[in-house]
Amino acid sequence: MRTVLNFIDGHPVAGSLGRMFDNISPGDGSLLGRVYEAGADDVDQAVAAARAALHGHWGSLDIPERAAMLHAVAAEIERRFDDFVEAEVADTGKPASLARHLDIPRGAANFRIFADMVRNVPAESFEMRAPDGARVLNYAIRRPKGVIAVVCPWNLPLLLMTWKVGPALACGNTVVVKPSEETPSTATLLGEVMKAAGVPDGVYNVVHGFGPGSAGEFLTRHPGVDAITFTGETTTGSAIMKAAADGVRGVSFELGGKNPAIVFADADLEAAVEGTARSVFANCGQVCLGTERVYVERPLFDRFVAALKQRAEALRPGDPHDPGTSLGPLISRQHREKVLSYYRQAVEDGAEVVTGGGIPAMPSALAGGAWIQPTIWTGLDDSSRVVREEIFGPCCHIRPFDSEAEAVRLANDTPYGLAAAVWTRDLSRAHRMAGVLNVGICWINSWFLRDLRTPFGGARQSGIGREGGVHSLEFYTELTNVCVRL
Ligand code: NAD
Ligand code: 6OD
């Protein structure tokens, strides 16, 4: 059984509490290891180490040197690729093929892309005349914002953490990361990678624990933290925003969603079904960009429902290392209880259960895991909680529509606004839809296919701000306008 430590000032440490919490396998419910919980004193130390590193070697590095070090981090992640896959698969139960294809490569890419980006930031400058005719030059410089708190969820642990740590470090900041209590391993492994890549002590710190009354709250309330970047539930975002109000710290939030897919009758049916199936069931439905509401134009409705049902029933839950496995478990039995409560609610609200709706029979070795059936419903009223609230499981409701205007009204009828997918062969209509859907990301005949230089984030209750490419600069740097009388 393994022991997971905090990582503070370049060293693995148990912390001041002497307290540990369990790291449970979602696949079989077994105890994977125990994690040292960080207390308020440990968070203090981590923030102090990050502050010292900011004013030390890291802060004075030239951009090319910093960028080279982040390339070394990416290379080291790739060198230890199998260790990262093992750690991510153990913590999440997801199929190893998914971790190999998505999570770990993106972990490395998130350092490369921002290392390259900061080497090419254009500077803004203007020249004017003073009243006496003298020339005056104004130019803006970007400085690191300071010590950044990075608070992460459990669904794509390394991918989502490095999506924030990459740009934060590239811009010259230092970080204290609070990984999800469910998935502590890859953030800890990244500490070893930082060390091996020569990143100075204190630049990257990890504190383990929970939210309220634990490391999450200690970190986000800490006055030594200059800004907070967070991915997780909207209600948690709201709590963190209150914590950030003291000291008027900036926040960048990637929050929940209830994303629609809209399938027009002229869509390539095969492509629409395949893309929607991925967006509903990938990572066992635990992707913030995933689809939970599907609207299909009436002439295609019955064929689409039948085809998606076939896809759902072809998914194979099982051992993550078996190449035939295409569906992992949910992250925990506790999360499964939440998802199952929506499965029951759907039936109470009069849904037709097209497929699924319960717990699959699993071999006895896996029976203790958080397995759940992929599920499709039709026939729910638009007001049902199942159609309105984020479930974060492998499920969707499919409803017919009769006109483009109705599809837009239904898709936008939500407090969220993260993503929408539109499936049509009519490109004019596709562009028109992108202009009226109230979302941060509009996929056209695609899903989860995005250039990392583009803005990522959500509208309405799905987030605050955008990260990605130069958009990350807005959050991770402070601008100083320099006004020079020549
Ligand atoms: P969560 O909000 O429960 O937890 C996220 C992190 O916040 C964890 O590390 C947790 O310990 C910490 N936390 C909880 N309460 C806190 C508090 N009061 N103060 C400080 N930290 C606190 O989210 P989750 O269950 O881990 O992840 C699933 C959620 O994340 C879903 O709602 C999903 O939509 C969302 N998500 C959004 C995106 C996006 O890009 N928009 C990406 C992935 C996940
Ligand atoms: O691809 C990304 O950069 C990103 N932030 C994806 C988020 C997925 C949510 O689960």
PDB file of C-alpha atoms in Angstrom, residues 130-399:
ATOM      1  CA  ALA A 130       3.553  66.092 -24.718  1.00  0.00           C
ATOM      2  CA  PRO A 131       2.025  69.655 -24.693  1.00  0.00           C
ATOM      3  CA  ASP A 132       5.554  71.072 -25.102  1.00  0.00           C
ATOM      4  CA  GLY A 133       6.125  68.910 -28.158  1.00  0.00           C
ATOM      5  CA  ALA A 134       8.359  66.317 -26.510  1.00  0.00           C
ATOM      6  CA  ARG A 135       7.929  62.735 -27.674  1.00  0.00           C
ATOM      7  CA  VAL A 136       6.413  60.354 -25.137  1.00  0.00           C
ATOM      8  CA  LEU A 137       6.593  56.585 -25.434  1.00  0.00           C
ATOM      9  CA  ASN A 138       4.107  54.311 -23.643  1.00  0.00           C
ATOM     10  CA  TYR A 139       4.683  50.600 -23.540  1.00  0.00           C
ATOM     11  CA  ALA A 140       3.108  47.839 -21.495  1.00  0.00           C
ATOM     12  CA  ILE A 141       5.093  45.144 -19.762  1.00  0.00           C
ATOM     13  CA  ARG A 142       3.708  41.930 -18.334  1.00  0.00           C
ATOM     14  CA  ARG A 143       4.805  40.732 -14.914  1.00  0.00           C
ATOM     15  CA  PRO A 144       3.868  37.530 -13.081  1.00  0.00           C
ATOM     16  CA  LYS A 145       0.829  37.943 -10.868  1.00  0.00           C
ATOM     17  CA  GLY A 146       2.508  36.208  -7.914  1.00  0.00           C
ATOM     18  CA  VAL A 147       1.580  33.116  -5.930  1.00  0.00           C
ATOM     19  CA  ILE A 148      -1.292  31.282  -7.614  1.00  0.00           C
ATOM     20  CA  ALA A 149      -3.593  28.812  -5.848  1.00  0.00           C
ATOM     21  CA  VAL A 150      -4.647  26.013  -8.220  1.00  0.00           C
ATOM     22  CA  VAL A 151      -7.663  24.021  -6.973  1.00  0.00           C
ATOM     23  CA  CYS A 152      -8.531  20.960  -9.062  1.00  0.00           C
ATOM     24  CA  PRO A 153     -11.273  18.349  -9.588  1.00  0.00           C
ATOM     25  CA  TRP A 154     -10.987  14.592 -10.029  1.00  0.00           C
ATOM     26  CA  ASN A 155     -12.286  13.881 -13.513  1.00  0.00           C
ATOM     27  CA  LEU A 156      -9.178  14.619 -15.617  1.00  0.00           C
ATOM     28  CA  PRO A 157      -6.681  15.181 -12.804  1.00  0.00           C
ATOM     29  CA  LEU A 158      -3.352  15.708 -14.598  1.00  0.00           C
ATOM     30  CA  LEU A 159      -4.876  17.306 -17.696  1.00  0.00           C
ATOM     31  CA  LEU A 160      -6.858  19.936 -15.802  1.00  0.00           C
ATOM     32  CA  MET A 161      -4.143  20.661 -13.242  1.00  0.00           C
ATOM     33  CA  THR A 162      -1.395  21.193 -15.837  1.00  0.00           C
ATOM     34  CA  TRP A 163      -3.793  23.245 -17.959  1.00  0.00           C
ATOM     35  CA  LYS A 164      -3.393  25.822 -15.169  1.00  0.00           C
ATOM     36  CA  VAL A 165       0.073  25.081 -13.784  1.00  0.00           C
ATOM     37  CA  GLY A 166       1.578  25.249 -17.321  1.00  0.00           C
ATOM     38  CA  PRO A 167       0.575  28.852 -18.084  1.00  0.00           C
ATOM     39  CA  ALA A 168       1.026  29.978 -14.464  1.00  0.00           C
ATOM     40  CA  LEU A 169       4.669  28.874 -14.429  1.00  0.00           C
ATOM     41  CA  ALA A 170       5.313  29.975 -18.005  1.00  0.00           C
ATOM     42  CA  CYS A 171       4.256  33.490 -17.004  1.00  0.00           C
ATOM     43  CA  GLY A 172       6.727  33.446 -14.094  1.00  0.00           C
ATOM     44  CA  ASN A 173       4.329  32.757 -11.226  1.00  0.00           C
ATOM     45  CA  THR A 174       4.753  30.123  -8.551  1.00  0.00           C
ATOM     46  CA  VAL A 175       1.943  27.768  -7.533  1.00  0.00           C
ATOM     47  CA  VAL A 176       0.377  25.902  -4.649  1.00  0.00           C
ATOM     48  CA  VAL A 177      -1.833  23.105  -5.989  1.00  0.00           C
ATOM     49  CA  LYS A 178      -4.697  21.497  -4.090  1.00  0.00           C
ATOM     50  CA  PRO A 179      -5.609  18.349  -6.039  1.00  0.00           C
ATOM     51  CA  SER A 180      -8.922  16.635  -5.483  1.00  0.00           C
ATOM     52  CA  GLU A 181      -8.948  14.415  -2.396  1.00  0.00           C
ATOM     53  CA  GLU A 182     -10.132  11.615  -4.728  1.00  0.00           C
ATOM     54  CA  THR A 183      -7.121  11.822  -7.082  1.00  0.00           C
ATOM     55  CA  PRO A 184      -3.966  12.888  -5.231  1.00  0.00           C
ATOM     56  CA  SER A 185      -1.395  10.872  -7.181  1.00  0.00           C
ATOM     57  CA  THR A 186      -0.436  12.579 -10.439  1.00  0.00           C
ATOM     58  CA  ALA A 187      -0.049  16.013  -8.802  1.00  0.00           C
ATOM     59  CA  THR A 188       2.367  14.399  -6.347  1.00  0.00           C
ATOM     60  CA  LEU A 189       4.250  12.619  -9.124  1.00  0.00           C
ATOM     61  CA  LEU A 190       4.584  15.951 -10.906  1.00  0.00           C
ATOM     62  CA  GLY A 191       6.603  17.178  -7.893  1.00  0.00           C
ATOM     63  CA  GLU A 192       9.221  14.516  -8.688  1.00  0.00           C
ATOM     64  CA  VAL A 193       9.158  15.587 -12.320  1.00  0.00           C
ATOM     65  CA  MET A 194       9.734  19.244 -11.389  1.00  0.00           C
ATOM     66  CA  LYS A 195      12.718  18.268  -9.302  1.00  0.00           C
ATOM     67  CA  ALA A 196      14.188  16.114 -12.080  1.00  0.00           C
ATOM     68  CA  ALA A 197      13.661  18.870 -14.645  1.00  0.00           C
ATOM     69  CA  GLY A 198      15.579  21.352 -12.471  1.00  0.00           C
ATOM     70  CA  VAL A 199      12.653  23.590 -11.537  1.00  0.00           C
ATOM     71  CA  PRO A 200      13.737  25.450  -8.380  1.00  0.00           C
ATOM     72  CA  ASP A 201      12.328  24.379  -5.013  1.00  0.00           C
ATOM     73  CA  GLY A 202       9.188  26.261  -4.011  1.00  0.00           C
ATOM     74  CA  VAL A 203       7.996  26.989  -7.560  1.00  0.00           C
ATOM     75  CA  TYR A 204       5.588  24.025  -7.504  1.00  0.00           C
ATOM     76  CA  ASN A 205       3.945  22.943  -4.251  1.00  0.00           C
ATOM     77  CA  VAL A 206       1.162  20.460  -3.516  1.00  0.00           C
ATOM     78  CA  VAL A 207      -1.066  20.348  -0.435  1.00  0.00           C
ATOM     79  CA  HIS A 208      -3.516  17.491   0.028  1.00  0.00           C
ATOM     80  CA  GLY A 209      -6.879  17.557   1.721  1.00  0.00           C
ATOM     81  CA  PHE A 210     -10.516  18.461   1.366  1.00  0.00           C
ATOM     82  CA  GLY A 211     -12.459  21.690   0.800  1.00  0.00           C
ATOM     83  CA  PRO A 212     -14.186  23.377   3.748  1.00  0.00           C
ATOM     84  CA  GLY A 213     -12.172  23.314   6.993  1.00  0.00           C
ATOM     85  CA  SER A 214      -9.239  21.719   5.191  1.00  0.00           C
ATOM     86  CA  ALA A 215      -6.464  22.466   2.706  1.00  0.00           C
ATOM     87  CA  GLY A 216      -8.840  23.844   0.036  1.00  0.00           C
ATOM     88  CA  GLU A 217     -10.299  26.476   2.314  1.00  0.00           C
ATOM     89  CA  PHE A 218      -6.950  27.244   4.042  1.00  0.00           C
ATOM     90  CA  LEU A 219      -5.362  27.845   0.650  1.00  0.00           C
ATOM     91  CA  THR A 220      -8.101  29.930  -0.948  1.00  0.00           C
ATOM     92  CA  ARG A 221      -8.439  32.098   2.200  1.00  0.00           C
ATOM     93  CA  HIS A 222      -4.680  32.535   2.548  1.00  0.00           C
ATOM     94  CA  PRO A 223      -3.691  36.222   2.352  1.00  0.00           C
ATOM     95  CA  GLY A 224      -0.369  35.263   0.724  1.00  0.00           C
ATOM     96  CA  VAL A 225      -2.173  33.943  -2.355  1.00  0.00           C
ATOM     97  CA  ASP A 226      -2.429  36.549  -5.116  1.00  0.00           C
ATOM     98  CA  ALA A 227      -4.971  34.841  -7.369  1.00  0.00           C
ATOM     99  CA  ILE A 228      -7.023  31.640  -7.474  1.00  0.00           C
ATOM    100  CA  THR A 229      -7.673  29.423 -10.459  1.00  0.00           C
ATOM    101  CA  PHE A 230     -10.291  26.756  -9.901  1.00  0.00           C
ATOM    102  CA  THR A 231     -12.014  23.966 -11.814  1.00  0.00           C
ATOM    103  CA  GLY A 232     -14.971  22.252 -10.222  1.00  0.00           C
ATOM    104  CA  GLU A 233     -18.601  22.596  -9.265  1.00  0.00           C
ATOM    105  CA  THR A 234     -20.409  25.898  -9.567  1.00  0.00           C
ATOM    106  CA  THR A 235     -21.397  25.873  -5.872  1.00  0.00           C
ATOM    107  CA  THR A 236     -17.740  25.383  -4.866  1.00  0.00           C
ATOM    108  CA  GLY A 237     -16.812  28.259  -7.180  1.00  0.00           C
ATOM    109  CA  SER A 238     -19.276  30.426  -5.334  1.00  0.00           C
ATOM    110  CA  ALA A 239     -17.692  29.513  -1.945  1.00  0.00           C
ATOM    111  CA  ILE A 240     -14.195  30.209  -3.291  1.00  0.00           C
ATOM    112  CA  MET A 241     -15.310  33.532  -4.737  1.00  0.00           C
ATOM    113  CA  LYS A 242     -16.443  34.580  -1.260  1.00  0.00           C
ATOM    114  CA  ALA A 243     -13.038  33.568   0.126  1.00  0.00           C
ATOM    115  CA  ALA A 244     -11.323  35.548  -2.646  1.00  0.00           C
ATOM    116  CA  ALA A 245     -13.293  38.671  -1.770  1.00  0.00           C
ATOM    117  CA  ASP A 246     -11.039  39.209   1.264  1.00  0.00           C
ATOM    118  CA  GLY A 247      -7.981  40.818  -0.238  1.00  0.00           C
ATOM    119  CA  VAL A 248      -9.846  41.366  -3.544  1.00  0.00           C
ATOM    120  CA  ARG A 249      -7.963  38.510  -5.240  1.00  0.00           C
ATOM    121  CA  GLY A 250      -8.655  37.647  -8.879  1.00  0.00           C
ATOM    122  CA  VAL A 251     -10.324  34.369  -9.833  1.00  0.00           C
ATOM    123  CA  SER A 252     -10.455  32.234 -12.960  1.00  0.00           C
ATOM    124  CA  PHE A 253     -13.224  29.634 -12.819  1.00  0.00           C
ATOM    125  CA  GLU A 254     -14.069  26.630 -15.001  1.00  0.00           C
ATOM    126  CA  LEU A 255     -17.339  25.331 -13.533  1.00  0.00           C
ATOM    127  CA  GLY A 256     -20.235  22.992 -14.176  1.00  0.00           C
ATOM    128  CA  GLY A 257     -22.381  22.566 -17.256  1.00  0.00           C
ATOM    129  CA  LYS A 258     -25.504  20.977 -18.695  1.00  0.00           C
ATOM    130  CA  ASN A 259     -24.351  20.920 -22.268  1.00  0.00           C
ATOM    131  CA  PRO A 260     -26.727  20.419 -25.203  1.00  0.00           C
ATOM    132  CA  ALA A 261     -26.119  18.630 -28.489  1.00  0.00           C
ATOM    133  CA  ILE A 262     -28.395  19.707 -31.340  1.00  0.00           C
ATOM    134  CA  VAL A 263     -28.784  17.269 -34.210  1.00  0.00           C
ATOM    135  CA  PHE A 264     -30.503  18.579 -37.336  1.00  0.00           C
ATOM    136  CA  ALA A 265     -32.241  16.232 -39.769  1.00  0.00           C
ATOM    137  CA  ASP A 266     -29.636  16.969 -42.449  1.00  0.00           C
ATOM    138  CA  ALA A 267     -26.740  15.836 -40.201  1.00  0.00           C
ATOM    139  CA  ASP A 268     -24.440  12.966 -41.130  1.00  0.00           C
ATOM    140  CA  LEU A 269     -26.236  10.493 -38.855  1.00  0.00           C
ATOM    141  CA  GLU A 270     -23.263   8.193 -38.369  1.00  0.00           C
ATOM    142  CA  ALA A 271     -20.956  11.073 -37.387  1.00  0.00           C
ATOM    143  CA  ALA A 272     -23.565  12.674 -35.138  1.00  0.00           C
ATOM    144  CA  VAL A 273     -24.235   9.428 -33.298  1.00  0.00           C
ATOM    145  CA  GLU A 274     -20.551   8.632 -32.911  1.00  0.00           C
ATOM    146  CA  GLY A 275     -19.693  12.164 -31.691  1.00  0.00           C
ATOM    147  CA  THR A 276     -22.661  12.320 -29.335  1.00  0.00           C
ATOM    148  CA  ALA A 277     -21.883   8.871 -27.935  1.00  0.00           C
ATOM    149  CA  ARG A 278     -18.352  10.017 -27.113  1.00  0.00           C
ATOM    150  CA  SER A 279     -19.596  13.244 -25.568  1.00  0.00           C
ATOM    151  CA  VAL A 280     -22.133  11.433 -23.357  1.00  0.00           C
ATOM    152  CA  PHE A 281     -20.159   8.363 -22.293  1.00  0.00           C
ATOM    153  CA  ALA A 282     -16.423   9.230 -22.443  1.00  0.00           C
ATOM    154  CA  ASN A 283     -14.728   9.074 -19.043  1.00  0.00           C
ATOM    155  CA  CYS A 284     -18.009   7.555 -17.770  1.00  0.00           C
ATOM    156  CA  GLY A 285     -19.751  10.873 -18.433  1.00  0.00           C
ATOM    157  CA  GLN A 286     -17.427  12.754 -16.094  1.00  0.00           C
ATOM    158  CA  VAL A 287     -16.279  15.450 -18.509  1.00  0.00           C
ATOM    159  CA  CYS A 288     -17.391  19.030 -17.970  1.00  0.00           C
ATOM    160  CA  LEU A 289     -17.793  19.410 -21.743  1.00  0.00           C
ATOM    161  CA  GLY A 290     -19.936  16.271 -21.943  1.00  0.00           C
ATOM    162  CA  THR A 291     -23.463  16.229 -23.327  1.00  0.00           C
ATOM    163  CA  GLU A 292     -26.414  15.558 -21.018  1.00  0.00           C
ATOM    164  CA  ARG A 293     -29.201  17.069 -23.177  1.00  0.00           C
ATOM    165  CA  VAL A 294     -29.659  15.929 -26.774  1.00  0.00           C
ATOM    166  CA  TYR A 295     -32.140  17.684 -29.082  1.00  0.00           C
ATOM    167  CA  VAL A 296     -32.861  15.884 -32.364  1.00  0.00           C
ATOM    168  CA  GLU A 297     -34.939  17.260 -35.249  1.00  0.00           C
ATOM    169  CA  ARG A 298     -38.115  15.176 -35.404  1.00  0.00           C
ATOM    170  CA  PRO A 299     -37.620  13.347 -38.748  1.00  0.00           C
ATOM    171  CA  LEU A 300     -34.350  11.866 -37.424  1.00  0.00           C
ATOM    172  CA  PHE A 301     -35.475  11.300 -33.828  1.00  0.00           C
ATOM    173  CA  ASP A 302     -36.359   7.575 -33.808  1.00  0.00           C
ATOM    174  CA  ARG A 303     -33.320   6.534 -35.849  1.00  0.00           C
ATOM    175  CA  PHE A 304     -30.997   8.620 -33.686  1.00  0.00           C
ATOM    176  CA  VAL A 305     -32.368   7.206 -30.422  1.00  0.00           C
ATOM    177  CA  ALA A 306     -32.028   3.650 -31.712  1.00  0.00           C
ATOM    178  CA  ALA A 307     -28.454   4.245 -32.901  1.00  0.00           C
ATOM    179  CA  LEU A 308     -27.310   5.908 -29.653  1.00  0.00           C
ATOM    180  CA  LYS A 309     -28.903   3.053 -27.674  1.00  0.00           C
ATOM    181  CA  GLN A 310     -26.835   0.607 -29.708  1.00  0.00           C
ATOM    182  CA  ARG A 311     -23.654   2.577 -28.895  1.00  0.00           C
ATOM    183  CA  ALA A 312     -24.476   2.671 -25.182  1.00  0.00           C
ATOM    184  CA  GLU A 313     -25.121  -1.056 -25.074  1.00  0.00           C
ATOM    185  CA  ALA A 314     -21.844  -1.792 -26.873  1.00  0.00           C
ATOM    186  CA  LEU A 315     -19.781  -0.172 -24.083  1.00  0.00           C
ATOM    187  CA  ARG A 316     -17.821  -2.673 -22.015  1.00  0.00           C
ATOM    188  CA  PRO A 317     -17.090  -1.891 -18.344  1.00  0.00           C
ATOM    189  CA  GLY A 318     -14.180  -3.764 -16.791  1.00  0.00           C
ATOM    190  CA  ASP A 319     -10.526  -3.959 -15.851  1.00  0.00           C
ATOM    191  CA  PRO A 320      -8.891  -0.691 -17.001  1.00  0.00           C
ATOM    192  CA  HIS A 321      -5.898  -2.569 -18.428  1.00  0.00           C
ATOM    193  CA  ASP A 322      -7.997  -4.911 -20.565  1.00  0.00           C
ATOM    194  CA  PRO A 323      -7.856  -3.501 -24.132  1.00  0.00           C
ATOM    195  CA  GLY A 324     -11.522  -4.505 -24.553  1.00  0.00           C
ATOM    196  CA  THR A 325     -12.652  -2.175 -21.743  1.00  0.00           C
ATOM    197  CA  SER A 326     -14.365   0.958 -22.999  1.00  0.00           C
ATOM    198  CA  LEU A 327     -16.123   2.200 -19.846  1.00  0.00           C
ATOM    199  CA  GLY A 328     -14.640   2.928 -16.431  1.00  0.00           C
ATOM    200  CA  PRO A 329     -16.463   3.346 -13.138  1.00  0.00           C
ATOM    201  CA  LEU A 330     -17.634   6.612 -11.596  1.00  0.00           C
ATOM    202  CA  ILE A 331     -15.090   8.221  -9.291  1.00  0.00           C
ATOM    203  CA  SER A 332     -16.627   6.862  -6.054  1.00  0.00           C
ATOM    204  CA  ARG A 333     -19.572   5.046  -4.519  1.00  0.00           C
ATOM    205  CA  GLN A 334     -20.642   8.410  -3.083  1.00  0.00           C
ATOM    206  CA  HIS A 335     -20.779   9.993  -6.540  1.00  0.00           C
ATOM    207  CA  ARG A 336     -22.622   6.905  -7.808  1.00  0.00           C
ATOM    208  CA  GLU A 337     -25.290   7.507  -5.151  1.00  0.00           C
ATOM    209  CA  LYS A 338     -25.752  11.016  -6.536  1.00  0.00           C
ATOM    210  CA  VAL A 339     -25.995   9.804 -10.144  1.00  0.00           C
ATOM    211  CA  LEU A 340     -28.377   6.976  -9.171  1.00  0.00           C
ATOM    212  CA  SER A 341     -30.631   9.500  -7.429  1.00  0.00           C
ATOM    213  CA  TYR A 342     -31.090  11.154 -10.861  1.00  0.00           C
ATOM    214  CA  TYR A 343     -31.727   7.729 -12.429  1.00  0.00           C
ATOM    215  CA  ARG A 344     -34.563   7.247  -9.904  1.00  0.00           C
ATOM    216  CA  GLN A 345     -35.812  10.804 -10.378  1.00  0.00           C
ATOM    217  CA  ALA A 346     -36.067  10.262 -14.137  1.00  0.00           C
ATOM    218  CA  VAL A 347     -38.359   7.283 -13.600  1.00  0.00           C
ATOM    219  CA  GLU A 348     -40.458   9.206 -11.043  1.00  0.00           C
ATOM    220  CA  ASP A 349     -40.776  12.048 -13.562  1.00  0.00           C
ATOM    221  CA  GLY A 350     -42.177   9.643 -16.167  1.00  0.00           C
ATOM    222  CA  ALA A 351     -39.137   9.083 -18.410  1.00  0.00           C
ATOM    223  CA  GLU A 352     -38.978   6.224 -20.844  1.00  0.00           C
ATOM    224  CA  VAL A 353     -35.715   4.426 -20.015  1.00  0.00           C
ATOM    225  CA  VAL A 354     -34.315   3.619 -23.455  1.00  0.00           C
ATOM    226  CA  THR A 355     -31.379   1.741 -21.967  1.00  0.00           C
ATOM    227  CA  GLY A 356     -29.562   1.355 -18.657  1.00  0.00           C
ATOM    228  CA  GLY A 357     -30.883   2.942 -15.490  1.00  0.00           C
ATOM    229  CA  GLY A 358     -29.028   0.910 -12.877  1.00  0.00           C
ATOM    230  CA  ILE A 359     -25.869  -0.907 -11.828  1.00  0.00           C
ATOM    231  CA  PRO A 360     -24.291  -3.471 -14.165  1.00  0.00           C
ATOM    232  CA  ALA A 361     -23.453  -6.994 -13.036  1.00  0.00           C
ATOM    233  CA  MET A 362     -19.675  -7.088 -12.584  1.00  0.00           C
ATOM    234  CA  PRO A 363     -17.260  -9.960 -11.863  1.00  0.00           C
ATOM    235  CA  SER A 364     -16.804 -10.442  -8.118  1.00  0.00           C
ATOM    236  CA  ALA A 365     -13.302  -8.898  -8.142  1.00  0.00           C
ATOM    237  CA  LEU A 366     -14.815  -5.593  -9.315  1.00  0.00           C
ATOM    238  CA  ALA A 367     -18.125  -5.750  -7.463  1.00  0.00           C
ATOM    239  CA  GLY A 368     -16.945  -3.234  -4.844  1.00  0.00           C
ATOM    240  CA  GLY A 369     -16.395  -0.561  -7.504  1.00  0.00           C
ATOM    241  CA  ALA A 370     -18.544   2.422  -8.482  1.00  0.00           C
ATOM    242  CA  TRP A 371     -19.877   0.886 -11.712  1.00  0.00           C
ATOM    243  CA  ILE A 372     -22.990   2.232 -13.360  1.00  0.00           C
ATOM    244  CA  GLN A 373     -24.919   1.567 -16.556  1.00  0.00           C
ATOM    245  CA  PRO A 374     -24.804   4.049 -19.428  1.00  0.00           C
ATOM    246  CA  THR A 375     -28.326   5.413 -19.564  1.00  0.00           C
ATOM    247  CA  ILE A 376     -30.596   7.146 -22.075  1.00  0.00           C
ATOM    248  CA  TRP A 377     -34.009   8.629 -21.393  1.00  0.00           C
ATOM    249  CA  THR A 378     -36.726  10.148 -23.545  1.00  0.00           C
ATOM    250  CA  GLY A 379     -40.075  11.702 -22.668  1.00  0.00           C
ATOM    251  CA  LEU A 380     -39.118  13.996 -19.793  1.00  0.00           C
ATOM    252  CA  ASP A 381     -40.634  17.431 -19.355  1.00  0.00           C
ATOM    253  CA  ASP A 382     -38.203  20.331 -19.867  1.00  0.00           C
ATOM    254  CA  SER A 383     -38.724  21.285 -16.219  1.00  0.00           C
ATOM    255  CA  SER A 384     -37.491  17.936 -14.806  1.00  0.00           C
ATOM    256  CA  ARG A 385     -34.450  18.219 -12.527  1.00  0.00           C
ATOM    257  CA  VAL A 386     -32.874  15.496 -14.671  1.00  0.00           C
ATOM    258  CA  VAL A 387     -32.963  17.869 -17.648  1.00  0.00           C
ATOM    259  CA  ARG A 388     -31.941  20.964 -15.700  1.00  0.00           C
ATOM    260  CA  GLU A 389     -29.220  19.891 -13.234  1.00  0.00           C
ATOM    261  CA  GLU A 390     -25.693  18.681 -13.926  1.00  0.00           C
ATOM    262  CA  ILE A 391     -25.512  14.922 -13.220  1.00  0.00           C
ATOM    263  CA  PHE A 392     -21.882  14.184 -14.233  1.00  0.00           C
ATOM    264  CA  GLY A 393     -22.568  10.574 -15.186  1.00  0.00           C
ATOM    265  CA  PRO A 394     -22.860   8.501 -18.419  1.00  0.00           C
ATOM    266  CA  CYS A 395     -26.400   9.558 -19.260  1.00  0.00           C
ATOM    267  CA  CYS A 396     -28.494  11.854 -21.414  1.00  0.00           C
ATOM    268  CA  HIS A 397     -32.065  12.811 -22.189  1.00  0.00           C
ATOM    269  CA  ILE A 398     -33.082  12.968 -25.878  1.00  0.00           C
ATOM    270  CA  ARG A 399     -35.951  15.209 -26.973  1.00  0.00           C
TER     271      ARG A 399
END
